[in-house]
N, C-alpha and C. Protein backbone atom coordinates (compact mmCIF):
# COMPACT_ATOMS: atom_id res chain seq x y z
N UNK A 1 162.42 187.79 74.28
CA UNK A 1 161.44 188.04 73.23
C UNK A 1 160.96 186.71 72.66
N UNK A 2 159.64 186.58 72.47
CA UNK A 2 159.08 185.36 71.91
C UNK A 2 159.43 185.23 70.44
N UNK A 3 159.44 183.99 69.95
CA UNK A 3 159.74 183.76 68.55
C UNK A 3 158.70 184.47 67.68
N UNK A 4 159.18 185.04 66.58
CA UNK A 4 158.29 185.81 65.72
C UNK A 4 157.33 184.93 64.93
N UNK A 5 157.82 183.75 64.54
CA UNK A 5 157.00 182.85 63.74
C UNK A 5 156.79 181.55 64.51
N UNK A 6 155.57 181.01 64.48
CA UNK A 6 155.29 179.76 65.21
C UNK A 6 155.78 178.54 64.43
N UNK A 7 156.95 178.06 64.77
CA UNK A 7 157.51 176.88 64.12
C UNK A 7 157.32 175.66 65.02
N UNK A 8 157.15 174.47 64.42
CA UNK A 8 157.00 173.27 65.24
C UNK A 8 158.32 172.73 65.76
N UNK A 9 159.44 173.30 65.31
CA UNK A 9 160.76 172.81 65.72
C UNK A 9 160.87 172.75 67.24
N UNK A 10 161.37 171.64 67.75
CA UNK A 10 161.54 171.50 69.19
C UNK A 10 160.35 170.90 69.91
N UNK A 11 159.25 170.66 69.20
CA UNK A 11 158.08 170.06 69.83
C UNK A 11 158.35 168.60 70.17
N UNK A 12 157.75 168.13 71.26
CA UNK A 12 157.87 166.73 71.65
C UNK A 12 156.48 166.12 71.78
N UNK A 13 156.41 164.82 71.50
CA UNK A 13 155.15 164.07 71.60
C UNK A 13 155.28 163.01 72.67
N UNK A 14 154.19 162.79 73.41
CA UNK A 14 154.15 161.76 74.44
C UNK A 14 152.84 161.00 74.34
N UNK A 15 152.84 159.77 74.83
CA UNK A 15 151.63 158.98 74.95
C UNK A 15 151.54 158.46 76.39
N UNK A 16 150.34 158.46 76.94
CA UNK A 16 150.13 157.98 78.31
C UNK A 16 150.00 156.46 78.30
N UNK A 17 150.82 155.80 79.11
CA UNK A 17 150.77 154.34 79.16
C UNK A 17 149.71 153.81 80.11
N UNK A 18 149.20 154.67 81.01
CA UNK A 18 148.23 154.20 82.01
C UNK A 18 146.96 155.05 81.94
N UNK A 19 145.83 154.38 81.77
CA UNK A 19 144.51 155.00 81.92
C UNK A 19 143.94 154.44 83.22
N UNK A 20 143.81 155.27 84.24
CA UNK A 20 143.43 154.81 85.57
C UNK A 20 141.97 154.42 85.69
N UNK A 21 141.62 153.99 86.89
CA UNK A 21 140.25 153.59 87.17
C UNK A 21 139.33 154.80 87.16
N UNK A 22 138.08 154.55 86.82
CA UNK A 22 137.09 155.63 86.73
C UNK A 22 136.86 156.28 88.09
N UNK A 23 136.80 157.61 88.09
CA UNK A 23 136.44 158.37 89.29
C UNK A 23 135.09 159.03 88.98
N UNK A 24 134.00 158.55 89.59
CA UNK A 24 132.68 159.10 89.26
C UNK A 24 132.49 160.49 89.86
N UNK A 25 131.75 161.32 89.15
CA UNK A 25 131.33 162.60 89.71
C UNK A 25 129.81 162.67 89.69
N UNK A 26 129.24 163.18 90.76
CA UNK A 26 127.79 163.15 90.96
C UNK A 26 127.09 164.40 90.47
N UNK A 27 127.87 165.41 90.08
CA UNK A 27 127.29 166.64 89.53
C UNK A 27 128.34 167.31 88.68
N UNK A 28 127.89 168.04 87.65
CA UNK A 28 128.77 168.82 86.80
C UNK A 28 128.03 170.11 86.44
N UNK A 29 128.64 171.23 86.75
CA UNK A 29 127.94 172.51 86.62
C UNK A 29 127.95 173.05 85.19
N UNK A 30 127.00 173.92 84.94
CA UNK A 30 127.00 174.71 83.70
C UNK A 30 127.88 175.93 83.95
N UNK A 31 129.12 175.85 83.53
CA UNK A 31 130.06 176.93 83.84
C UNK A 31 131.25 176.85 82.90
N UNK A 32 132.10 177.85 82.98
CA UNK A 32 133.36 177.90 82.24
C UNK A 32 134.48 178.20 83.22
N UNK A 33 135.22 177.18 83.64
CA UNK A 33 135.09 175.76 83.31
C UNK A 33 134.05 175.09 84.21
N UNK A 34 133.51 173.93 83.79
CA UNK A 34 132.55 173.22 84.64
C UNK A 34 133.24 172.62 85.87
N UNK A 35 132.48 172.57 86.96
CA UNK A 35 133.00 172.03 88.22
C UNK A 35 132.32 170.69 88.50
N UNK A 36 133.14 169.67 88.72
CA UNK A 36 132.63 168.32 89.01
C UNK A 36 132.68 168.07 90.51
N UNK A 37 131.64 167.45 91.04
CA UNK A 37 131.58 167.05 92.44
C UNK A 37 131.92 165.57 92.55
N UNK A 38 133.00 165.26 93.27
CA UNK A 38 133.44 163.87 93.41
C UNK A 38 134.01 163.70 94.82
N UNK A 39 133.21 163.13 95.70
CA UNK A 39 133.61 162.98 97.10
C UNK A 39 134.84 162.08 97.23
N UNK A 40 135.84 162.55 97.98
CA UNK A 40 137.00 161.74 98.30
C UNK A 40 137.93 161.44 97.13
N UNK A 41 137.88 162.24 96.07
CA UNK A 41 138.74 161.98 94.92
C UNK A 41 140.22 162.24 95.27
N UNK A 42 141.11 161.76 94.40
CA UNK A 42 142.55 161.93 94.62
C UNK A 42 143.20 162.74 93.49
N UNK A 43 142.41 163.44 92.72
CA UNK A 43 142.90 164.21 91.58
C UNK A 43 143.66 165.43 92.07
N UNK A 44 144.72 165.78 91.35
CA UNK A 44 145.52 166.95 91.67
C UNK A 44 145.51 167.94 90.51
N UNK A 45 145.80 169.20 90.82
CA UNK A 45 145.85 170.23 89.78
C UNK A 45 146.84 169.83 88.68
N UNK A 46 146.41 169.99 87.44
CA UNK A 46 147.28 169.67 86.31
C UNK A 46 147.17 168.25 85.82
N UNK A 47 146.49 167.36 86.56
CA UNK A 47 146.31 165.98 86.09
C UNK A 47 145.53 165.98 84.78
N UNK A 48 145.90 165.08 83.89
CA UNK A 48 145.17 164.92 82.63
C UNK A 48 144.09 163.85 82.84
N UNK A 49 142.89 164.16 82.36
CA UNK A 49 141.73 163.30 82.58
C UNK A 49 141.01 163.03 81.27
N UNK A 50 140.54 161.80 81.10
CA UNK A 50 139.61 161.48 80.02
C UNK A 50 138.20 161.59 80.58
N UNK A 51 137.34 162.30 79.87
CA UNK A 51 135.99 162.60 80.38
C UNK A 51 134.97 161.64 79.79
N UNK A 52 134.13 161.09 80.66
CA UNK A 52 132.96 160.31 80.25
C UNK A 52 131.74 160.99 80.87
N UNK A 53 130.97 161.70 80.05
CA UNK A 53 129.89 162.53 80.56
C UNK A 53 128.60 162.28 79.81
N UNK A 54 127.48 162.54 80.49
CA UNK A 54 126.19 162.49 79.83
C UNK A 54 126.04 163.56 78.76
N UNK A 55 126.88 164.57 78.81
CA UNK A 55 126.91 165.60 77.77
C UNK A 55 127.85 165.11 76.66
N UNK A 56 127.29 164.70 75.55
CA UNK A 56 128.08 164.12 74.47
C UNK A 56 129.12 165.09 73.92
N UNK A 57 128.86 166.39 74.00
CA UNK A 57 129.77 167.37 73.44
C UNK A 57 131.12 167.42 74.16
N UNK A 58 131.18 166.92 75.40
CA UNK A 58 132.45 166.91 76.12
C UNK A 58 132.93 165.50 76.42
N UNK A 59 132.14 164.49 76.09
CA UNK A 59 132.53 163.12 76.39
C UNK A 59 133.69 162.69 75.50
N UNK A 60 134.58 161.90 76.05
CA UNK A 60 135.78 161.38 75.38
C UNK A 60 136.82 162.46 75.11
N UNK A 61 136.67 163.63 75.71
CA UNK A 61 137.70 164.66 75.55
C UNK A 61 138.77 164.49 76.64
N UNK A 62 139.98 164.92 76.33
CA UNK A 62 141.07 164.91 77.30
C UNK A 62 141.25 166.33 77.82
N UNK A 63 141.25 166.49 79.14
CA UNK A 63 141.31 167.81 79.76
C UNK A 63 142.31 167.79 80.91
N UNK A 64 142.61 168.99 81.40
CA UNK A 64 143.42 169.13 82.61
C UNK A 64 142.51 169.47 83.79
N UNK A 65 142.84 168.96 84.96
CA UNK A 65 142.12 169.32 86.18
C UNK A 65 142.66 170.63 86.74
N UNK A 66 141.76 171.45 87.26
CA UNK A 66 142.16 172.72 87.87
C UNK A 66 141.24 173.01 89.05
N UNK A 67 141.61 174.02 89.85
CA UNK A 67 140.78 174.46 90.99
C UNK A 67 140.38 173.27 91.87
N UNK A 68 141.34 172.39 92.13
CA UNK A 68 141.03 171.17 92.88
C UNK A 68 140.75 171.49 94.35
N UNK A 69 139.65 170.96 94.86
CA UNK A 69 139.27 171.07 96.27
C UNK A 69 139.05 169.66 96.81
N UNK A 70 138.68 169.56 98.09
CA UNK A 70 138.54 168.25 98.72
C UNK A 70 137.57 167.33 97.98
N UNK A 71 136.43 167.86 97.58
CA UNK A 71 135.41 167.03 96.95
C UNK A 71 134.98 167.56 95.59
N UNK A 72 135.83 168.34 94.95
CA UNK A 72 135.46 168.93 93.66
C UNK A 72 136.72 169.28 92.86
N UNK A 73 136.53 169.42 91.57
CA UNK A 73 137.61 169.87 90.68
C UNK A 73 136.96 170.41 89.41
N UNK A 74 137.71 171.24 88.69
CA UNK A 74 137.21 171.82 87.44
C UNK A 74 137.85 171.13 86.25
N UNK A 75 137.12 171.13 85.14
CA UNK A 75 137.61 170.59 83.88
C UNK A 75 138.10 171.76 83.04
N UNK A 76 139.36 172.12 83.20
CA UNK A 76 139.92 173.32 82.59
C UNK A 76 139.83 173.24 81.07
N UNK A 77 139.48 174.37 80.47
CA UNK A 77 139.42 174.47 79.01
C UNK A 77 138.07 174.19 78.41
N UNK A 78 137.14 173.67 79.22
CA UNK A 78 135.79 173.38 78.71
C UNK A 78 134.84 174.50 79.10
N UNK A 79 133.77 174.64 78.32
CA UNK A 79 132.74 175.65 78.58
C UNK A 79 131.38 174.99 78.39
N UNK A 80 130.68 174.77 79.51
CA UNK A 80 129.35 174.15 79.46
C UNK A 80 128.27 175.11 79.94
N UNK A 81 128.55 176.41 79.83
CA UNK A 81 127.64 177.41 80.39
C UNK A 81 126.34 177.55 79.61
N UNK A 82 126.29 177.10 78.36
CA UNK A 82 125.08 177.22 77.54
C UNK A 82 124.12 176.09 77.89
N UNK A 83 123.08 176.40 78.68
CA UNK A 83 122.13 175.39 79.12
C UNK A 83 121.25 174.87 77.99
N UNK A 84 121.23 175.55 76.85
CA UNK A 84 120.49 175.05 75.70
C UNK A 84 121.23 173.86 75.08
N UNK A 85 122.54 173.88 75.14
CA UNK A 85 123.34 172.79 74.60
C UNK A 85 123.68 171.75 75.66
N UNK A 86 123.79 172.20 76.91
CA UNK A 86 124.16 171.33 78.02
C UNK A 86 123.04 171.37 79.06
N UNK A 87 122.11 170.43 78.96
CA UNK A 87 120.95 170.40 79.86
C UNK A 87 121.42 170.25 81.30
N UNK A 88 120.96 171.15 82.16
CA UNK A 88 121.37 171.15 83.56
C UNK A 88 121.09 169.79 84.20
N UNK A 89 122.09 169.27 84.89
CA UNK A 89 121.94 168.01 85.61
C UNK A 89 122.21 166.77 84.79
N UNK A 90 122.38 166.92 83.47
CA UNK A 90 122.52 165.75 82.59
C UNK A 90 123.97 165.39 82.32
N UNK A 91 124.92 166.11 82.90
CA UNK A 91 126.33 165.89 82.57
C UNK A 91 127.07 164.94 83.47
N UNK A 92 126.39 164.29 84.42
CA UNK A 92 127.09 163.42 85.37
C UNK A 92 127.78 162.28 84.63
N UNK A 93 128.82 161.76 85.25
CA UNK A 93 129.58 160.69 84.62
C UNK A 93 130.82 160.37 85.43
N UNK A 94 131.97 160.27 84.76
CA UNK A 94 133.21 159.93 85.45
C UNK A 94 134.40 160.45 84.65
N UNK A 95 135.56 160.47 85.30
CA UNK A 95 136.81 160.81 84.63
C UNK A 95 137.81 159.69 84.87
N UNK A 96 138.75 159.55 83.93
CA UNK A 96 139.79 158.55 84.02
C UNK A 96 141.14 159.25 84.06
N UNK A 97 141.86 159.20 85.18
CA UNK A 97 143.18 159.84 85.24
C UNK A 97 144.16 159.19 84.26
N UNK A 98 144.93 160.02 83.58
CA UNK A 98 145.88 159.57 82.57
C UNK A 98 147.29 159.86 83.10
N UNK A 99 148.18 158.86 83.03
CA UNK A 99 149.50 159.04 83.63
C UNK A 99 150.53 158.16 82.94
N UNK A 100 151.75 158.18 83.48
CA UNK A 100 152.88 157.39 83.01
C UNK A 100 153.19 157.71 81.55
N UNK A 101 153.55 158.97 81.30
CA UNK A 101 153.82 159.42 79.94
C UNK A 101 155.18 158.93 79.47
N UNK A 102 155.25 158.58 78.19
CA UNK A 102 156.51 158.18 77.57
C UNK A 102 156.61 158.91 76.23
N UNK A 103 157.82 159.35 75.91
CA UNK A 103 157.99 160.13 74.69
C UNK A 103 157.93 159.26 73.44
N UNK A 104 157.21 159.76 72.43
CA UNK A 104 157.26 159.20 71.09
C UNK A 104 158.42 159.90 70.39
N UNK A 105 159.54 159.22 70.32
CA UNK A 105 160.78 159.87 69.89
C UNK A 105 161.02 159.71 68.39
N UNK A 106 161.93 160.55 67.88
CA UNK A 106 162.38 160.51 66.49
C UNK A 106 161.22 160.60 65.51
N UNK A 107 160.37 161.59 65.73
CA UNK A 107 159.24 161.85 64.83
C UNK A 107 159.76 162.59 63.60
N UNK A 108 159.45 162.09 62.42
CA UNK A 108 159.90 162.75 61.19
C UNK A 108 158.82 163.65 60.59
N UNK A 109 157.55 163.36 60.87
CA UNK A 109 156.48 164.24 60.41
C UNK A 109 155.23 164.02 61.25
N UNK A 110 154.42 165.07 61.33
CA UNK A 110 153.17 165.04 62.10
C UNK A 110 152.13 165.77 61.27
N UNK A 111 151.09 165.06 60.86
CA UNK A 111 150.07 165.67 60.01
C UNK A 111 148.68 165.37 60.53
N UNK A 112 147.76 166.27 60.24
CA UNK A 112 146.36 166.11 60.61
C UNK A 112 145.51 166.17 59.35
N UNK A 113 144.58 165.21 59.20
CA UNK A 113 143.69 165.18 58.05
C UNK A 113 142.25 165.09 58.53
N UNK A 114 141.35 165.71 57.79
CA UNK A 114 139.95 165.72 58.19
C UNK A 114 139.59 166.99 58.93
N UNK A 115 138.44 166.98 59.57
CA UNK A 115 137.97 168.14 60.31
C UNK A 115 137.34 169.22 59.45
N UNK A 116 137.15 168.93 58.15
CA UNK A 116 136.58 169.95 57.27
C UNK A 116 135.09 170.14 57.55
N UNK A 117 134.67 171.37 57.45
CA UNK A 117 133.26 171.70 57.63
C UNK A 117 132.44 171.16 56.47
N UNK A 118 131.33 170.49 56.80
CA UNK A 118 130.39 170.00 55.79
C UNK A 118 129.19 170.95 55.73
N UNK A 119 128.50 170.94 54.58
CA UNK A 119 127.39 171.86 54.37
C UNK A 119 126.20 171.13 53.75
N UNK A 120 125.01 171.55 54.14
CA UNK A 120 123.78 171.15 53.46
C UNK A 120 123.49 172.19 52.39
N UNK A 121 123.19 171.72 51.19
CA UNK A 121 122.90 172.62 50.08
C UNK A 121 121.40 172.70 49.85
N UNK A 122 120.89 173.92 49.80
CA UNK A 122 119.46 174.16 49.60
C UNK A 122 119.27 175.09 48.41
N UNK A 123 118.34 174.75 47.54
CA UNK A 123 118.03 175.62 46.41
C UNK A 123 116.53 175.80 46.27
N UNK A 124 116.09 177.03 46.14
CA UNK A 124 114.68 177.34 45.97
C UNK A 124 114.36 177.62 44.51
N UNK A 125 113.12 177.41 44.11
CA UNK A 125 112.73 177.59 42.72
C UNK A 125 113.05 178.99 42.21
N UNK A 126 112.84 179.98 43.10
CA UNK A 126 113.01 181.35 42.64
C UNK A 126 114.46 181.83 42.68
N UNK A 127 115.37 181.00 43.23
CA UNK A 127 116.77 181.40 43.36
C UNK A 127 117.59 180.99 42.14
N UNK A 128 118.50 181.85 41.74
CA UNK A 128 119.47 181.49 40.70
C UNK A 128 120.65 180.72 41.28
N UNK A 129 120.92 180.91 42.58
CA UNK A 129 122.07 180.29 43.22
C UNK A 129 121.61 179.45 44.41
N UNK A 130 122.27 178.29 44.59
CA UNK A 130 122.01 177.46 45.77
C UNK A 130 122.61 178.12 47.01
N UNK A 131 122.10 177.71 48.17
CA UNK A 131 122.60 178.23 49.44
C UNK A 131 123.22 177.07 50.22
N UNK A 132 124.16 177.42 51.09
CA UNK A 132 124.79 176.42 51.93
C UNK A 132 124.58 176.74 53.40
N UNK A 133 124.40 175.66 54.19
CA UNK A 133 124.25 175.81 55.64
C UNK A 133 125.20 174.83 56.32
N UNK A 134 126.01 175.30 57.30
CA UNK A 134 126.98 174.39 57.93
C UNK A 134 126.29 173.29 58.74
N UNK A 135 126.80 172.07 58.60
CA UNK A 135 126.26 170.92 59.35
C UNK A 135 127.35 170.38 60.28
N UNK A 136 127.87 169.21 59.99
CA UNK A 136 128.89 168.60 60.83
C UNK A 136 130.27 168.78 60.22
N UNK A 137 131.29 168.29 60.95
CA UNK A 137 132.66 168.27 60.43
C UNK A 137 133.08 166.81 60.22
N UNK A 138 133.97 166.62 59.28
CA UNK A 138 134.53 165.28 59.06
C UNK A 138 135.38 164.87 60.27
N UNK A 139 135.49 163.56 60.54
CA UNK A 139 136.37 163.11 61.62
C UNK A 139 137.83 163.44 61.29
N UNK A 140 138.63 163.58 62.35
CA UNK A 140 140.03 163.96 62.19
C UNK A 140 140.95 162.80 62.55
N UNK A 141 141.98 162.62 61.73
CA UNK A 141 142.98 161.58 61.97
C UNK A 141 144.37 162.20 61.97
N UNK A 142 145.16 161.86 62.96
CA UNK A 142 146.56 162.27 63.02
C UNK A 142 147.41 161.19 62.39
N UNK A 143 148.45 161.61 61.67
CA UNK A 143 149.41 160.68 61.10
C UNK A 143 150.81 161.08 61.58
N UNK A 144 151.42 160.20 62.39
CA UNK A 144 152.71 160.49 63.00
C UNK A 144 153.73 159.49 62.44
N UNK A 145 154.65 159.99 61.66
CA UNK A 145 155.68 159.13 61.07
C UNK A 145 156.90 159.15 61.98
N UNK A 146 157.37 157.96 62.36
CA UNK A 146 158.50 157.85 63.29
C UNK A 146 159.57 156.93 62.71
N UNK A 147 160.81 157.17 63.12
CA UNK A 147 161.88 156.25 62.76
C UNK A 147 161.61 154.89 63.37
N UNK A 148 161.90 153.85 62.63
CA UNK A 148 161.69 152.49 63.12
C UNK A 148 162.59 152.22 64.32
N UNK A 149 161.98 152.00 65.49
CA UNK A 149 162.72 151.77 66.73
C UNK A 149 162.02 150.65 67.51
N UNK A 150 162.22 149.41 67.16
CA UNK A 150 161.45 148.32 67.77
C UNK A 150 161.62 148.19 69.28
N UNK A 151 162.73 148.71 69.83
CA UNK A 151 162.95 148.57 71.28
C UNK A 151 162.63 149.85 72.05
N UNK A 152 162.17 150.89 71.38
CA UNK A 152 161.85 152.14 72.08
C UNK A 152 160.68 151.91 73.05
N UNK A 153 160.71 152.56 74.23
CA UNK A 153 159.68 152.32 75.24
C UNK A 153 158.25 152.60 74.77
N UNK A 154 158.08 153.59 73.89
CA UNK A 154 156.72 153.94 73.49
C UNK A 154 156.09 152.90 72.56
N UNK A 155 156.91 152.10 71.89
CA UNK A 155 156.39 151.17 70.89
C UNK A 155 155.46 150.15 71.53
N UNK A 156 155.85 149.63 72.68
CA UNK A 156 155.01 148.65 73.36
C UNK A 156 153.66 149.26 73.73
N UNK A 157 153.66 150.52 74.17
CA UNK A 157 152.41 151.18 74.54
C UNK A 157 151.52 151.36 73.32
N UNK A 158 152.09 151.84 72.23
CA UNK A 158 151.31 152.06 71.02
C UNK A 158 150.75 150.75 70.48
N UNK A 159 151.58 149.72 70.43
CA UNK A 159 151.11 148.42 69.95
C UNK A 159 150.05 147.84 70.87
N UNK A 160 150.15 148.13 72.18
CA UNK A 160 149.14 147.66 73.11
C UNK A 160 147.78 148.30 72.84
N UNK A 161 147.78 149.62 72.60
CA UNK A 161 146.52 150.30 72.26
C UNK A 161 145.98 149.82 70.91
N UNK A 162 146.88 149.53 69.99
CA UNK A 162 146.45 149.01 68.69
C UNK A 162 145.69 147.70 68.88
N UNK A 163 146.18 146.85 69.77
CA UNK A 163 145.54 145.56 70.02
C UNK A 163 144.25 145.69 70.82
N UNK A 164 144.26 146.51 71.86
CA UNK A 164 143.10 146.61 72.76
C UNK A 164 141.97 147.45 72.22
N UNK A 165 142.27 148.37 71.28
CA UNK A 165 141.28 149.29 70.73
C UNK A 165 140.68 150.19 71.81
N UNK A 166 141.44 150.47 72.86
CA UNK A 166 140.97 151.36 73.92
C UNK A 166 141.43 152.79 73.65
N UNK A 167 140.71 153.74 74.22
CA UNK A 167 141.07 155.14 74.06
C UNK A 167 142.44 155.42 74.67
N UNK A 168 143.19 156.28 74.01
CA UNK A 168 144.49 156.72 74.49
C UNK A 168 144.55 158.24 74.43
N UNK A 169 145.61 158.80 75.00
CA UNK A 169 145.81 160.25 74.96
C UNK A 169 147.23 160.54 74.51
N UNK A 170 147.33 161.37 73.48
CA UNK A 170 148.62 161.86 72.99
C UNK A 170 148.78 163.31 73.46
N UNK A 171 149.97 163.66 73.91
CA UNK A 171 150.22 165.04 74.35
C UNK A 171 151.37 165.63 73.55
N UNK A 172 151.12 166.80 72.96
CA UNK A 172 152.18 167.53 72.27
C UNK A 172 152.62 168.70 73.14
N UNK A 173 153.93 168.82 73.33
CA UNK A 173 154.49 169.95 74.06
C UNK A 173 155.25 170.83 73.09
N UNK A 174 154.77 172.05 72.90
CA UNK A 174 155.44 172.98 72.00
C UNK A 174 156.54 173.71 72.74
N UNK A 175 157.51 174.20 71.99
CA UNK A 175 158.67 174.84 72.60
C UNK A 175 158.28 176.08 73.40
N UNK A 176 157.18 176.76 73.00
CA UNK A 176 156.78 177.98 73.71
C UNK A 176 156.04 177.69 75.02
N UNK A 177 155.86 176.40 75.36
CA UNK A 177 155.20 176.03 76.60
C UNK A 177 153.75 175.60 76.44
N UNK A 178 153.17 175.82 75.26
CA UNK A 178 151.80 175.36 75.02
C UNK A 178 151.76 173.83 75.02
N UNK A 179 150.59 173.29 75.37
CA UNK A 179 150.37 171.85 75.30
C UNK A 179 149.06 171.57 74.58
N UNK A 180 149.04 170.51 73.77
CA UNK A 180 147.81 170.10 73.07
C UNK A 180 147.54 168.65 73.43
N UNK A 181 146.30 168.37 73.85
CA UNK A 181 145.89 167.02 74.21
C UNK A 181 145.01 166.45 73.10
N UNK A 182 145.38 165.24 72.64
CA UNK A 182 144.65 164.57 71.57
C UNK A 182 144.11 163.24 72.10
N UNK A 183 142.80 163.08 72.31
CA UNK A 183 142.26 161.78 72.69
C UNK A 183 141.87 160.99 71.44
N UNK A 184 142.14 159.70 71.42
CA UNK A 184 141.76 158.96 70.23
C UNK A 184 142.17 157.50 70.28
N UNK A 185 141.90 156.83 69.18
CA UNK A 185 142.20 155.41 69.03
C UNK A 185 143.48 155.28 68.20
N UNK A 186 144.46 154.58 68.76
CA UNK A 186 145.81 154.55 68.22
C UNK A 186 146.09 153.23 67.51
N UNK A 187 146.73 153.32 66.36
CA UNK A 187 147.23 152.13 65.67
C UNK A 187 148.59 152.45 65.08
N UNK A 188 149.32 151.41 64.70
CA UNK A 188 150.65 151.60 64.11
C UNK A 188 150.86 150.55 63.03
N UNK A 189 151.52 150.96 61.95
CA UNK A 189 151.80 150.00 60.89
C UNK A 189 152.72 148.90 61.42
N UNK A 190 152.41 147.65 61.13
CA UNK A 190 153.21 146.56 61.71
C UNK A 190 154.62 146.46 61.14
N UNK A 191 154.80 146.90 59.91
CA UNK A 191 156.10 146.78 59.27
C UNK A 191 156.61 148.15 58.85
N UNK A 192 157.92 148.35 58.92
CA UNK A 192 158.48 149.64 58.50
C UNK A 192 158.53 149.76 56.98
N UNK A 193 158.48 151.00 56.51
CA UNK A 193 158.73 151.26 55.09
C UNK A 193 160.22 151.13 54.83
N UNK A 194 160.55 150.64 53.67
CA UNK A 194 161.96 150.43 53.34
C UNK A 194 162.22 150.94 51.93
N UNK A 195 163.06 151.93 51.84
CA UNK A 195 163.46 152.48 50.56
C UNK A 195 164.95 152.79 50.63
N UNK A 196 165.65 152.39 49.63
CA UNK A 196 167.11 152.53 49.63
C UNK A 196 167.52 153.98 49.90
N UNK A 197 168.48 154.13 50.82
CA UNK A 197 169.06 155.43 51.20
C UNK A 197 168.09 156.31 51.99
N UNK A 198 166.98 155.75 52.45
CA UNK A 198 166.03 156.49 53.29
C UNK A 198 165.86 155.77 54.62
N UNK A 199 165.57 156.53 55.66
CA UNK A 199 165.37 155.97 56.99
C UNK A 199 164.13 155.08 57.01
N UNK A 200 164.24 153.93 57.63
CA UNK A 200 163.08 153.06 57.82
C UNK A 200 162.12 153.72 58.81
N UNK A 201 160.84 153.76 58.45
CA UNK A 201 159.85 154.43 59.29
C UNK A 201 158.60 153.58 59.48
N UNK A 202 157.88 153.89 60.55
CA UNK A 202 156.54 153.35 60.78
C UNK A 202 155.60 154.53 60.99
N UNK A 203 154.32 154.29 60.78
CA UNK A 203 153.34 155.37 60.90
C UNK A 203 152.33 155.05 62.00
N UNK A 204 152.23 155.98 62.96
CA UNK A 204 151.22 155.89 64.02
C UNK A 204 150.01 156.71 63.57
N UNK A 205 148.83 156.09 63.60
CA UNK A 205 147.60 156.79 63.25
C UNK A 205 146.75 156.95 64.51
N UNK A 206 146.16 158.13 64.65
CA UNK A 206 145.30 158.41 65.80
C UNK A 206 143.97 158.93 65.27
N UNK A 207 142.92 158.12 65.38
CA UNK A 207 141.58 158.56 65.02
C UNK A 207 140.97 159.27 66.22
N UNK A 208 140.87 160.60 66.14
CA UNK A 208 140.42 161.37 67.31
C UNK A 208 138.99 161.01 67.69
N UNK A 209 138.78 160.81 68.99
CA UNK A 209 137.45 160.52 69.52
C UNK A 209 136.67 161.79 69.81
N UNK A 210 137.38 162.90 69.90
CA UNK A 210 136.77 164.20 70.18
C UNK A 210 137.80 165.26 69.79
N UNK A 211 137.41 166.51 69.86
CA UNK A 211 138.32 167.57 69.48
C UNK A 211 139.50 167.66 70.45
N UNK A 212 140.63 168.07 69.92
CA UNK A 212 141.80 168.30 70.77
C UNK A 212 141.56 169.53 71.63
N UNK A 213 142.40 169.70 72.61
CA UNK A 213 142.28 170.84 73.52
C UNK A 213 143.67 171.42 73.75
N UNK A 214 143.81 172.71 73.49
CA UNK A 214 145.11 173.36 73.62
C UNK A 214 145.14 174.23 74.87
N UNK A 215 146.23 174.08 75.63
CA UNK A 215 146.45 174.88 76.83
C UNK A 215 147.64 175.78 76.58
N UNK A 216 147.44 177.05 76.71
CA UNK A 216 148.52 178.01 76.50
C UNK A 216 149.54 177.93 77.63
N UNK A 217 150.75 178.33 77.35
CA UNK A 217 151.82 178.27 78.33
C UNK A 217 151.41 178.96 79.63
N UNK A 218 151.62 178.28 80.73
CA UNK A 218 151.29 178.84 82.03
C UNK A 218 149.86 178.62 82.47
N UNK A 219 149.01 178.09 81.59
CA UNK A 219 147.60 177.87 81.94
C UNK A 219 147.43 176.59 82.74
């Protein structure tokens, strides 16, 4: 029987240490999921990919590859079937394979801030009340507090991304088998917090470059 309440207990976090070379695709379909044409690619089912596409709505997102064939693969979890939002033929670009995962260990807290819906306010002369219309959302930032571990394998990777300012991918694995992919720009506080009788900690911040993508267990 599945757990009755969704608790984060038992979740693990990982960061990819390697962002591979770009694999160009010459076509991307309007579909759910979209199918990319890439002659002679080496992508396998389940590989995590960073997307660089002419369609801004899916660019910089982290996805899983599925339905892999000799010269094509699908971007699982994405839906580009609306041709009004995704102009046919305009989505060509490339993907970057993500690999060499290392665990971000001894996490004491994981929080997300931002992502709130913004509204345009309109008021007419004859109205007693103003009206609101949804516009954009605020950017989202993850805050991951970890025990100070200067020799832990993930620290070098995180500090490297902090220095290079290159896109990275964080993966959360939930105990029920779900996975969440977070693409973004990673930084870490250079010095640990120090308070008597409390564990020394550092904070990893991830400014998301695009929305996260959740894959249900078995997907």
